[in-house]
CSV table of C-alpha atoms in Angstrom, one decimal:
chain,number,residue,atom,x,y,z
G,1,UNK,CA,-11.9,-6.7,16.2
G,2,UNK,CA,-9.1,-5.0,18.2
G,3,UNK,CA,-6.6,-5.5,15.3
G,4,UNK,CA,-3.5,-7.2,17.6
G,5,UNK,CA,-0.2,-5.5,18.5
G,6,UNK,CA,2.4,-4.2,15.3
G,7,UNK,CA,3.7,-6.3,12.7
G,8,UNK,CA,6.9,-5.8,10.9
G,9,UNK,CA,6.9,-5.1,7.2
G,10,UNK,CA,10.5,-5.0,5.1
G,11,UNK,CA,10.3,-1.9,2.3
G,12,UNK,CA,13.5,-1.9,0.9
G,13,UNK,CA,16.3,-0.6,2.8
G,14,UNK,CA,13.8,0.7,5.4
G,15,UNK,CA,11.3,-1.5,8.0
G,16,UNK,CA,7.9,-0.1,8.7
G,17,UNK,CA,5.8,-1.0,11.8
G,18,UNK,CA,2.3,-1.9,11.3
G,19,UNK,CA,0.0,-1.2,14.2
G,20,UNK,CA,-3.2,-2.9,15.0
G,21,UNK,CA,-3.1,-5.1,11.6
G,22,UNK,CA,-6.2,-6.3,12.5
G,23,UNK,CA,-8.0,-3.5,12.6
G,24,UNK,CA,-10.8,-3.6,10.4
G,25,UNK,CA,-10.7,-0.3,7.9
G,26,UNK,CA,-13.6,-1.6,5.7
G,27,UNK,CA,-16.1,-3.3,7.4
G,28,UNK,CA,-18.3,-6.1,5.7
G,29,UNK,CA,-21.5,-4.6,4.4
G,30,UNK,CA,-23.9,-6.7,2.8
G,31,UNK,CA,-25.1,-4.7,-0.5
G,32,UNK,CA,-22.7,-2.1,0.0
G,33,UNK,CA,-20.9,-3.9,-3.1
G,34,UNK,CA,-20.4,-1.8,-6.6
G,35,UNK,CA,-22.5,-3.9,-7.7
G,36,UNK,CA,-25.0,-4.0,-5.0
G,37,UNK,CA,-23.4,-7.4,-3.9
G,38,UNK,CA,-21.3,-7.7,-0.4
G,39,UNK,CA,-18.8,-6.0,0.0
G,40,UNK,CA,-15.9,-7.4,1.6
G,41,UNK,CA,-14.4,-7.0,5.0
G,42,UNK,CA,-10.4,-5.5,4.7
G,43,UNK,CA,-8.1,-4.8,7.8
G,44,UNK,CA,-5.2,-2.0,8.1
G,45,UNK,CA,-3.4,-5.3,7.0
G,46,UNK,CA,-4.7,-5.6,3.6
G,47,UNK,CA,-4.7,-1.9,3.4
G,48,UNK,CA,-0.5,-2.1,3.8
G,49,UNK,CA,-0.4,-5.3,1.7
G,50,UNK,CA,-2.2,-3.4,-1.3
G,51,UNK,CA,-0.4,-0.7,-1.2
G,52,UNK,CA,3.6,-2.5,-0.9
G,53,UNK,CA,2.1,-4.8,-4.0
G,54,UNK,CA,1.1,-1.6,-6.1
G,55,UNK,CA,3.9,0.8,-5.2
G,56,UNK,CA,5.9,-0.3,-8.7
G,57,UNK,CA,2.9,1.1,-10.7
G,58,UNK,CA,1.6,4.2,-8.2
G,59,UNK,CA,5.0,5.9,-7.1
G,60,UNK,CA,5.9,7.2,-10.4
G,61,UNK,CA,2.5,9.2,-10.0
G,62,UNK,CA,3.4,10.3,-6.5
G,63,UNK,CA,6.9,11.0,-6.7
G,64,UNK,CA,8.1,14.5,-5.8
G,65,UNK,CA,4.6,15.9,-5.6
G,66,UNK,CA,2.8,17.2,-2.6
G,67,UNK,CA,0.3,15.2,-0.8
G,68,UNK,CA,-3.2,15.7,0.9
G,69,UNK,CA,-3.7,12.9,2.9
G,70,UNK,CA,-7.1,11.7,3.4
G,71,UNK,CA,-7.2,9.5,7.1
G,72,UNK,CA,-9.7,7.6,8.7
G,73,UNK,CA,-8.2,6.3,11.7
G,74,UNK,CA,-11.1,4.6,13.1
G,75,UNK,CA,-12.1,3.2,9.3
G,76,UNK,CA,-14.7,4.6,7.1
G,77,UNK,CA,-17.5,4.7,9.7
G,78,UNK,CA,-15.8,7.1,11.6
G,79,UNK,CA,-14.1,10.2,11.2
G,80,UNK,CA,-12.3,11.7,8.5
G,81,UNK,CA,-9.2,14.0,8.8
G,82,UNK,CA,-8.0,15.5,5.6
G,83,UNK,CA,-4.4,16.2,6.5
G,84,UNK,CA,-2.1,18.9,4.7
G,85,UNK,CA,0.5,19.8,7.2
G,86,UNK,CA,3.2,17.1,8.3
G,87,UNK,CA,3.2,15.8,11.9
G,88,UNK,CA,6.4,16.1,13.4
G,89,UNK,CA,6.4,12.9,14.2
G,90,UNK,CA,6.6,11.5,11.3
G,91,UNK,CA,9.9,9.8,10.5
G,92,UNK,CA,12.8,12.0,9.2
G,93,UNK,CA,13.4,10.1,5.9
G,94,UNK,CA,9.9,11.0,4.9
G,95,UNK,CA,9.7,14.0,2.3
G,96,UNK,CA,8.0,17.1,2.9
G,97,UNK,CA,8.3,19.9,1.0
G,98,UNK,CA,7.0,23.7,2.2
G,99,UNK,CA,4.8,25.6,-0.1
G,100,UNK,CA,3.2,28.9,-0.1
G,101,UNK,CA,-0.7,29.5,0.8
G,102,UNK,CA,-2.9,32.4,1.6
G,103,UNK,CA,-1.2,34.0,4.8
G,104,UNK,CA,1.0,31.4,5.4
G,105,UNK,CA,2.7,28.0,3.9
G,106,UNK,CA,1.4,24.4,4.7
G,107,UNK,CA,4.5,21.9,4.7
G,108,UNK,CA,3.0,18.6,2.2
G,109,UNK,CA,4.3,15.0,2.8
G,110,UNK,CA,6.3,14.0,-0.4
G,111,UNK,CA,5.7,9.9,-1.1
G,112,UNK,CA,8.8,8.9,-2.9
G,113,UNK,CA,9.2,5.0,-1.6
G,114,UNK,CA,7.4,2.4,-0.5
G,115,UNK,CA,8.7,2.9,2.8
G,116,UNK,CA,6.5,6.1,2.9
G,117,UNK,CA,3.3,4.4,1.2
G,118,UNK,CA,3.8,1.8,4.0
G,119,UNK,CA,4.0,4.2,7.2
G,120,UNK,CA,0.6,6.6,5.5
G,121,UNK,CA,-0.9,3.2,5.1
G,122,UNK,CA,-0.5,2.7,8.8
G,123,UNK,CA,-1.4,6.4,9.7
G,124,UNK,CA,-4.6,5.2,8.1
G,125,UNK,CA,-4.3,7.2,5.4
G,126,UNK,CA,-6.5,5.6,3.1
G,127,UNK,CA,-6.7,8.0,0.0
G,128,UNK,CA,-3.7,9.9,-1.2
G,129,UNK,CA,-4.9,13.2,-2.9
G,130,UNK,CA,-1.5,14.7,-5.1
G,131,UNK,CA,-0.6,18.3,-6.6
G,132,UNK,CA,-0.8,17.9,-10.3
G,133,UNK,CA,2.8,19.8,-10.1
G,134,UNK,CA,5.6,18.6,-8.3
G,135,UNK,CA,8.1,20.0,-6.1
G,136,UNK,CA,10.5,23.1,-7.2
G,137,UNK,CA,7.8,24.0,-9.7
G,138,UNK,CA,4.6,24.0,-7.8
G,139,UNK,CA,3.2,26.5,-9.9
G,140,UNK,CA,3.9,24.6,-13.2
G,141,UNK,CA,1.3,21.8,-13.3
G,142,UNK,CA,2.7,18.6,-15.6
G,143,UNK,CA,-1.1,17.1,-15.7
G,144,UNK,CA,-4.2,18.4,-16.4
G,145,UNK,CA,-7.7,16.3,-15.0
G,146,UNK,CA,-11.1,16.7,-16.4
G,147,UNK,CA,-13.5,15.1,-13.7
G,148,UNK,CA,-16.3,13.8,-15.1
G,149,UNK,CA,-19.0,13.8,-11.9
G,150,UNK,CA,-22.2,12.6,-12.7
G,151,UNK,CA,-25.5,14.0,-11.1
G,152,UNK,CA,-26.2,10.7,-9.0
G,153,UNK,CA,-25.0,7.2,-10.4
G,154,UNK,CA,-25.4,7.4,-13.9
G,155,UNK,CA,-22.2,5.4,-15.3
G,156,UNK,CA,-23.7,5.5,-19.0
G,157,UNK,CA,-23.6,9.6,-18.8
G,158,UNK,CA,-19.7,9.4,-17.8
G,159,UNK,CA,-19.2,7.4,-20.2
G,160,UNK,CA,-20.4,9.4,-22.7
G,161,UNK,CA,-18.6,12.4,-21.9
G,162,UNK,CA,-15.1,10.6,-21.2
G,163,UNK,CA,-15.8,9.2,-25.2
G,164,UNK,CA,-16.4,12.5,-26.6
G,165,UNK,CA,-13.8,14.4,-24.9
G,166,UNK,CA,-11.2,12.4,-25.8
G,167,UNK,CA,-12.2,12.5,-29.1
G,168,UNK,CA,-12.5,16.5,-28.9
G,169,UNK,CA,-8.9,15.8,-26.5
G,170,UNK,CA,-7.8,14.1,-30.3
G,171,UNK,CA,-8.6,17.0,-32.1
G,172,UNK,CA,-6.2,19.1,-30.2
G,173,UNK,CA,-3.5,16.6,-30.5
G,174,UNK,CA,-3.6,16.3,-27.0
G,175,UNK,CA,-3.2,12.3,-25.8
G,176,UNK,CA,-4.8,11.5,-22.8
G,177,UNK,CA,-5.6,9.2,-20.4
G,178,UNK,CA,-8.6,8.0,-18.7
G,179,UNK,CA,-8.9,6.7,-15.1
G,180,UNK,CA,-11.7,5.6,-12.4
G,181,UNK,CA,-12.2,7.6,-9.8
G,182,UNK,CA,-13.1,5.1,-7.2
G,183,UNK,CA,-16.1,6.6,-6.5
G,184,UNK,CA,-18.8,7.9,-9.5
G,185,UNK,CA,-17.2,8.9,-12.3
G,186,UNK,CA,-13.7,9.0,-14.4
G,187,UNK,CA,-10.6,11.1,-14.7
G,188,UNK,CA,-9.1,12.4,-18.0
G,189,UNK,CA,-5.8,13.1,-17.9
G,190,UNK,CA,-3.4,14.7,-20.5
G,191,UNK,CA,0.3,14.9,-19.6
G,192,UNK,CA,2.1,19.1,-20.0
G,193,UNK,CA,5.4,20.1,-20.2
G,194,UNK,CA,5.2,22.0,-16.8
G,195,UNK,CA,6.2,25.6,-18.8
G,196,UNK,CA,2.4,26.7,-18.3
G,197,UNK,CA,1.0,28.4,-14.5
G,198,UNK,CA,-1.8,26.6,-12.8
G,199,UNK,CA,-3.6,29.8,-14.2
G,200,UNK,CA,-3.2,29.0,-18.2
G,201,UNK,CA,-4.3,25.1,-17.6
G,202,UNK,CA,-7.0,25.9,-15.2
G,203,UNK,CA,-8.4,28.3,-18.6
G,204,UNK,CA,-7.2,26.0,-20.9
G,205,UNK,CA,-9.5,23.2,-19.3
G,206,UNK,CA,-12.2,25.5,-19.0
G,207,UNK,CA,-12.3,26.1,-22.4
G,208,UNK,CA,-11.9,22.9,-23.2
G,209,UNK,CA,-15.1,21.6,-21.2
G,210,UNK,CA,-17.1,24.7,-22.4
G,211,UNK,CA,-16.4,24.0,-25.7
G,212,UNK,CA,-18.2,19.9,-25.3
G,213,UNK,CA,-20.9,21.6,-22.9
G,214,UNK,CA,-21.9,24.2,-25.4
G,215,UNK,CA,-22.2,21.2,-28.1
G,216,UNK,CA,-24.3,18.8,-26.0
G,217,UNK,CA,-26.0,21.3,-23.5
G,218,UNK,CA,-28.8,18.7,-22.4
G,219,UNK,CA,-26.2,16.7,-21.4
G,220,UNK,CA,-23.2,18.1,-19.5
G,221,UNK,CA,-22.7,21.6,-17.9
G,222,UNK,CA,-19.8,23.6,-16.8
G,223,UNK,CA,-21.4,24.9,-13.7
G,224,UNK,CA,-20.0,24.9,-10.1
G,225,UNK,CA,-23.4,24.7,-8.2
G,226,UNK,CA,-24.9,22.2,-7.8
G,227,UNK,CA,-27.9,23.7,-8.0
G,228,UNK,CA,-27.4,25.1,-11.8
G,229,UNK,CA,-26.4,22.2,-12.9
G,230,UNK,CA,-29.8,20.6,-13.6
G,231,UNK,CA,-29.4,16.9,-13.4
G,232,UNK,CA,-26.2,17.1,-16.0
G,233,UNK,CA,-23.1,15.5,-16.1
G,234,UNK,CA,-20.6,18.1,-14.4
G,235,UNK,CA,-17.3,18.8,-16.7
G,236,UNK,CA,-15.2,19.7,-13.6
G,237,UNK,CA,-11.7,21.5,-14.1
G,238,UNK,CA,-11.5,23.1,-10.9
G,239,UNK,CA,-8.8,20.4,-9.8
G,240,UNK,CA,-6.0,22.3,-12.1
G,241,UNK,CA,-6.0,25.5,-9.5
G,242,UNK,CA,-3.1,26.2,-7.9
G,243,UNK,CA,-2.9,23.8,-4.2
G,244,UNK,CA,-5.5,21.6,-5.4
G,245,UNK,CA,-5.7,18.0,-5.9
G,246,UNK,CA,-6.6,15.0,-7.5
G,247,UNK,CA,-7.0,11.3,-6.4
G,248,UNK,CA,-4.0,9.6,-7.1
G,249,UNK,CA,-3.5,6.7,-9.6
G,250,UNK,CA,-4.2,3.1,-7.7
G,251,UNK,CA,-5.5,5.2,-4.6
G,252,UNK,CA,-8.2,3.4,-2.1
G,253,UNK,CA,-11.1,5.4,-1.6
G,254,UNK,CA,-12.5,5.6,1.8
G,255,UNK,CA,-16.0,3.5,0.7
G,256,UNK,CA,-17.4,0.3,1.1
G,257,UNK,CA,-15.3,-2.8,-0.6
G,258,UNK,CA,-12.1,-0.7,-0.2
G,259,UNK,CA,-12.4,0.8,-4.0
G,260,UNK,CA,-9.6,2.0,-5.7
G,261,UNK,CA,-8.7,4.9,-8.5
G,262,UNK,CA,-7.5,2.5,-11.5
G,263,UNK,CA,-6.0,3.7,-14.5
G,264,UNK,CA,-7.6,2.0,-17.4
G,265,UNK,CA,-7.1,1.9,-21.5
G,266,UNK,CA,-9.7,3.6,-23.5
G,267,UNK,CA,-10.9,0.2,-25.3
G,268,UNK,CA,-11.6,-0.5,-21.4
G,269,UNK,CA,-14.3,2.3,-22.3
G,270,UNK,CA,-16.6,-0.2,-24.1
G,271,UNK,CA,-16.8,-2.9,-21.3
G,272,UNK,CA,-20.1,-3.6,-20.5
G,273,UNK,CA,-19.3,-4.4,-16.6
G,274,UNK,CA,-17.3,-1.2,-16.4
G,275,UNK,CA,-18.2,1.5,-13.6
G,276,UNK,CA,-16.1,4.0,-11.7
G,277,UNK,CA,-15.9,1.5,-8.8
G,278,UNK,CA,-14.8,-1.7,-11.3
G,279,UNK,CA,-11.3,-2.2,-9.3
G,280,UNK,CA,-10.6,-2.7,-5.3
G,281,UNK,CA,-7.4,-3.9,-3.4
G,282,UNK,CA,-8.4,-7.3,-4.1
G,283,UNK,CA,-7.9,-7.2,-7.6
G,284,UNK,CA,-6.3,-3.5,-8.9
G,285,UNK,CA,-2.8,-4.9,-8.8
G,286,UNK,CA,-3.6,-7.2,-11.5
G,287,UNK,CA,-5.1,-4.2,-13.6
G,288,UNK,CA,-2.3,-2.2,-12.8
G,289,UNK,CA,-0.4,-5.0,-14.6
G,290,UNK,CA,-1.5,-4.6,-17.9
G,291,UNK,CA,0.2,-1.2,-17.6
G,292,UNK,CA,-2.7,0.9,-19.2
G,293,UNK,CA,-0.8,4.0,-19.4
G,294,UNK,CA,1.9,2.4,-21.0
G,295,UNK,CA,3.5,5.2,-23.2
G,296,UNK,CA,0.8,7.8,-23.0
G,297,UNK,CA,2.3,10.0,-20.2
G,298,UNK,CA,5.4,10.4,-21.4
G,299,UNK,CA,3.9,12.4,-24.2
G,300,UNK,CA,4.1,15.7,-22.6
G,301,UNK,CA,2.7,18.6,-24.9
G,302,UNK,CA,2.9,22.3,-24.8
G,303,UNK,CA,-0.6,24.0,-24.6
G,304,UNK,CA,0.1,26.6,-27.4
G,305,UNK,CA,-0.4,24.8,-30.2
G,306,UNK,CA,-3.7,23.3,-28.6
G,307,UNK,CA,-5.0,26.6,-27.9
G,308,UNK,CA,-4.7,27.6,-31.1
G,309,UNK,CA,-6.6,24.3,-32.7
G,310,UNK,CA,-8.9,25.2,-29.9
G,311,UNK,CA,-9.7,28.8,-30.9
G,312,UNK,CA,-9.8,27.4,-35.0
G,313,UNK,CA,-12.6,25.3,-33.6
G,314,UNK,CA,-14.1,27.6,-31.4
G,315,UNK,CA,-14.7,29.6,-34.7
């Protein structure tokens, strides 16, 4: 399917031109389900649609931080572009923002409308990957993520580990907030104040995750190879560096069935038909309804007083 000509889409003040709605992004693949059903055909079309019917719930995750843009412009078959630097071409109400890197600086797309989400939908730009600090204080990260990645497909071991690191999250009086990754495994998230470097958080989460290794060292490891890692579940922290990213709340991952990045609650935890690739645009918006997150986020904390709980526990 050639995908037709452009279609017109209204995002508040702005208009944004679809081209080739037709075009199919996610291609029907029998078994290629979550749960080894079919997996259902979805166009650039739906893609756009998904994204202006989440934008309520997903912009205030994306607003005024940096963006990686993950783009498949000939759908998930073919090839993938992970785009850092803005085009010039890109429309001049678009945000951007120009942030230092080794030798040089990259200048990020900033989503703050729907407008934007509509015209990066249309750039097949099917995953949004954001800087866990925003704009003006790059180097002050206002989230932390603990990725829980599993050595193949074994949702029982992530759920495991997002259980008992919330509890050990608890214990430092740090509330967080759990998330599907779209893919294998889950996010952990804990809102921060933004007064710590990307430096402090990265060690803080390391010590964190070395802490629930060292207690259950069957089971989970710290380590970056894969190689070392034995079959465990990997605690991953390396997302809290300075310049790199995470998936983005309500995100589409570039996979078969169009999956999406869903926040969830942590009673959600317990549901028997939950795996990391529970939600897709056909039915994320309706999750996203329940507001999961509702209140959690907005409990920023300072990391001082949970390093020291950490180190009383530590020993």
């Amino acid at each position: 399917m050639t995908g037709g000509a452009v279609r017109t889409v209204r995002a508040g003040r702005h208009t944004v031109e679809v081209h080739r709605p037709g075009k199919v992004l996610f291609p029907a693949d029998a078994g290629g389900g979550a749960d080894g059903g079919s997996a259902e055909e979805y166009t650039k079309g739906d893609l756009v649609d998904y994204y202006r019917a989440v934008a309520p719930f997903m912009l205030p995750h994306l607003r005024g931080r940096p963006l990686m843009l993950e783009r498949h412009p000939d759908g998930v078959g073919g090839p993938r572009f992970m785009q850092k630097n803005t085009p010039e071409h890109y429309p001049d109400r678009i945000g951007r923002v120009e942030v230092d890197k080794e030798g040089g600086t990259v200048c990020h797309t900033v989503c703050d409308d729907t407008a934007t989400l509509l015209h990066l939908a249309d750039q097949a730009a099917l995953t949004l990957h954001r800087w866990l600090s925003r704009t003006g204080r790059v180097d002050r990260p206002d989230r932390m993520v603990f990725d829980l990645d599993p050595a193949g497909d074994d949702f029982g071991a992530v759920r495991e580990a997002a259980r008992l690191l919330g509890e050990l999250l608890d214990e430092l009086r740090l509330p967080s907030a759990l998330m599907t990754t779209g893919s294998r495994g889950l996010h952990v998230v804990v809102a921060l104040n933004g007064r710590q470097d990307c430096d402090t958080v990265r060690e803080f989460a390391r010590d964190v995750a070395e802490v629930l290794a060292a207690a259950h060292p069957d089971r989970f490891t710290t380590a970056a190879r894969k190689k070392d890692r034995g079959g465990r579940l990997h605690l991953d922290i390396q997302r809290n560096a300075y310049a790199q990213t995470a998936v983005a709340p309500f995100t589409v991952r570039a996979r078969s069935g169009a999956p999406v990045a869903t926040p969830l609650s942590w009673d959600q935890l317990d549901d028997p038909g939950l795996h990391a690739r529970r939600w897709s645009i056909a039915d994320a918006v309706d999750q996203a309804r329940t507001r999961p997150w509702a209140g959690v986020l907005s409990r920023a904390r300072a990391l001082g007083p949970a390093r020291r709980r950490l180190e009383a526990l530590r020993g």
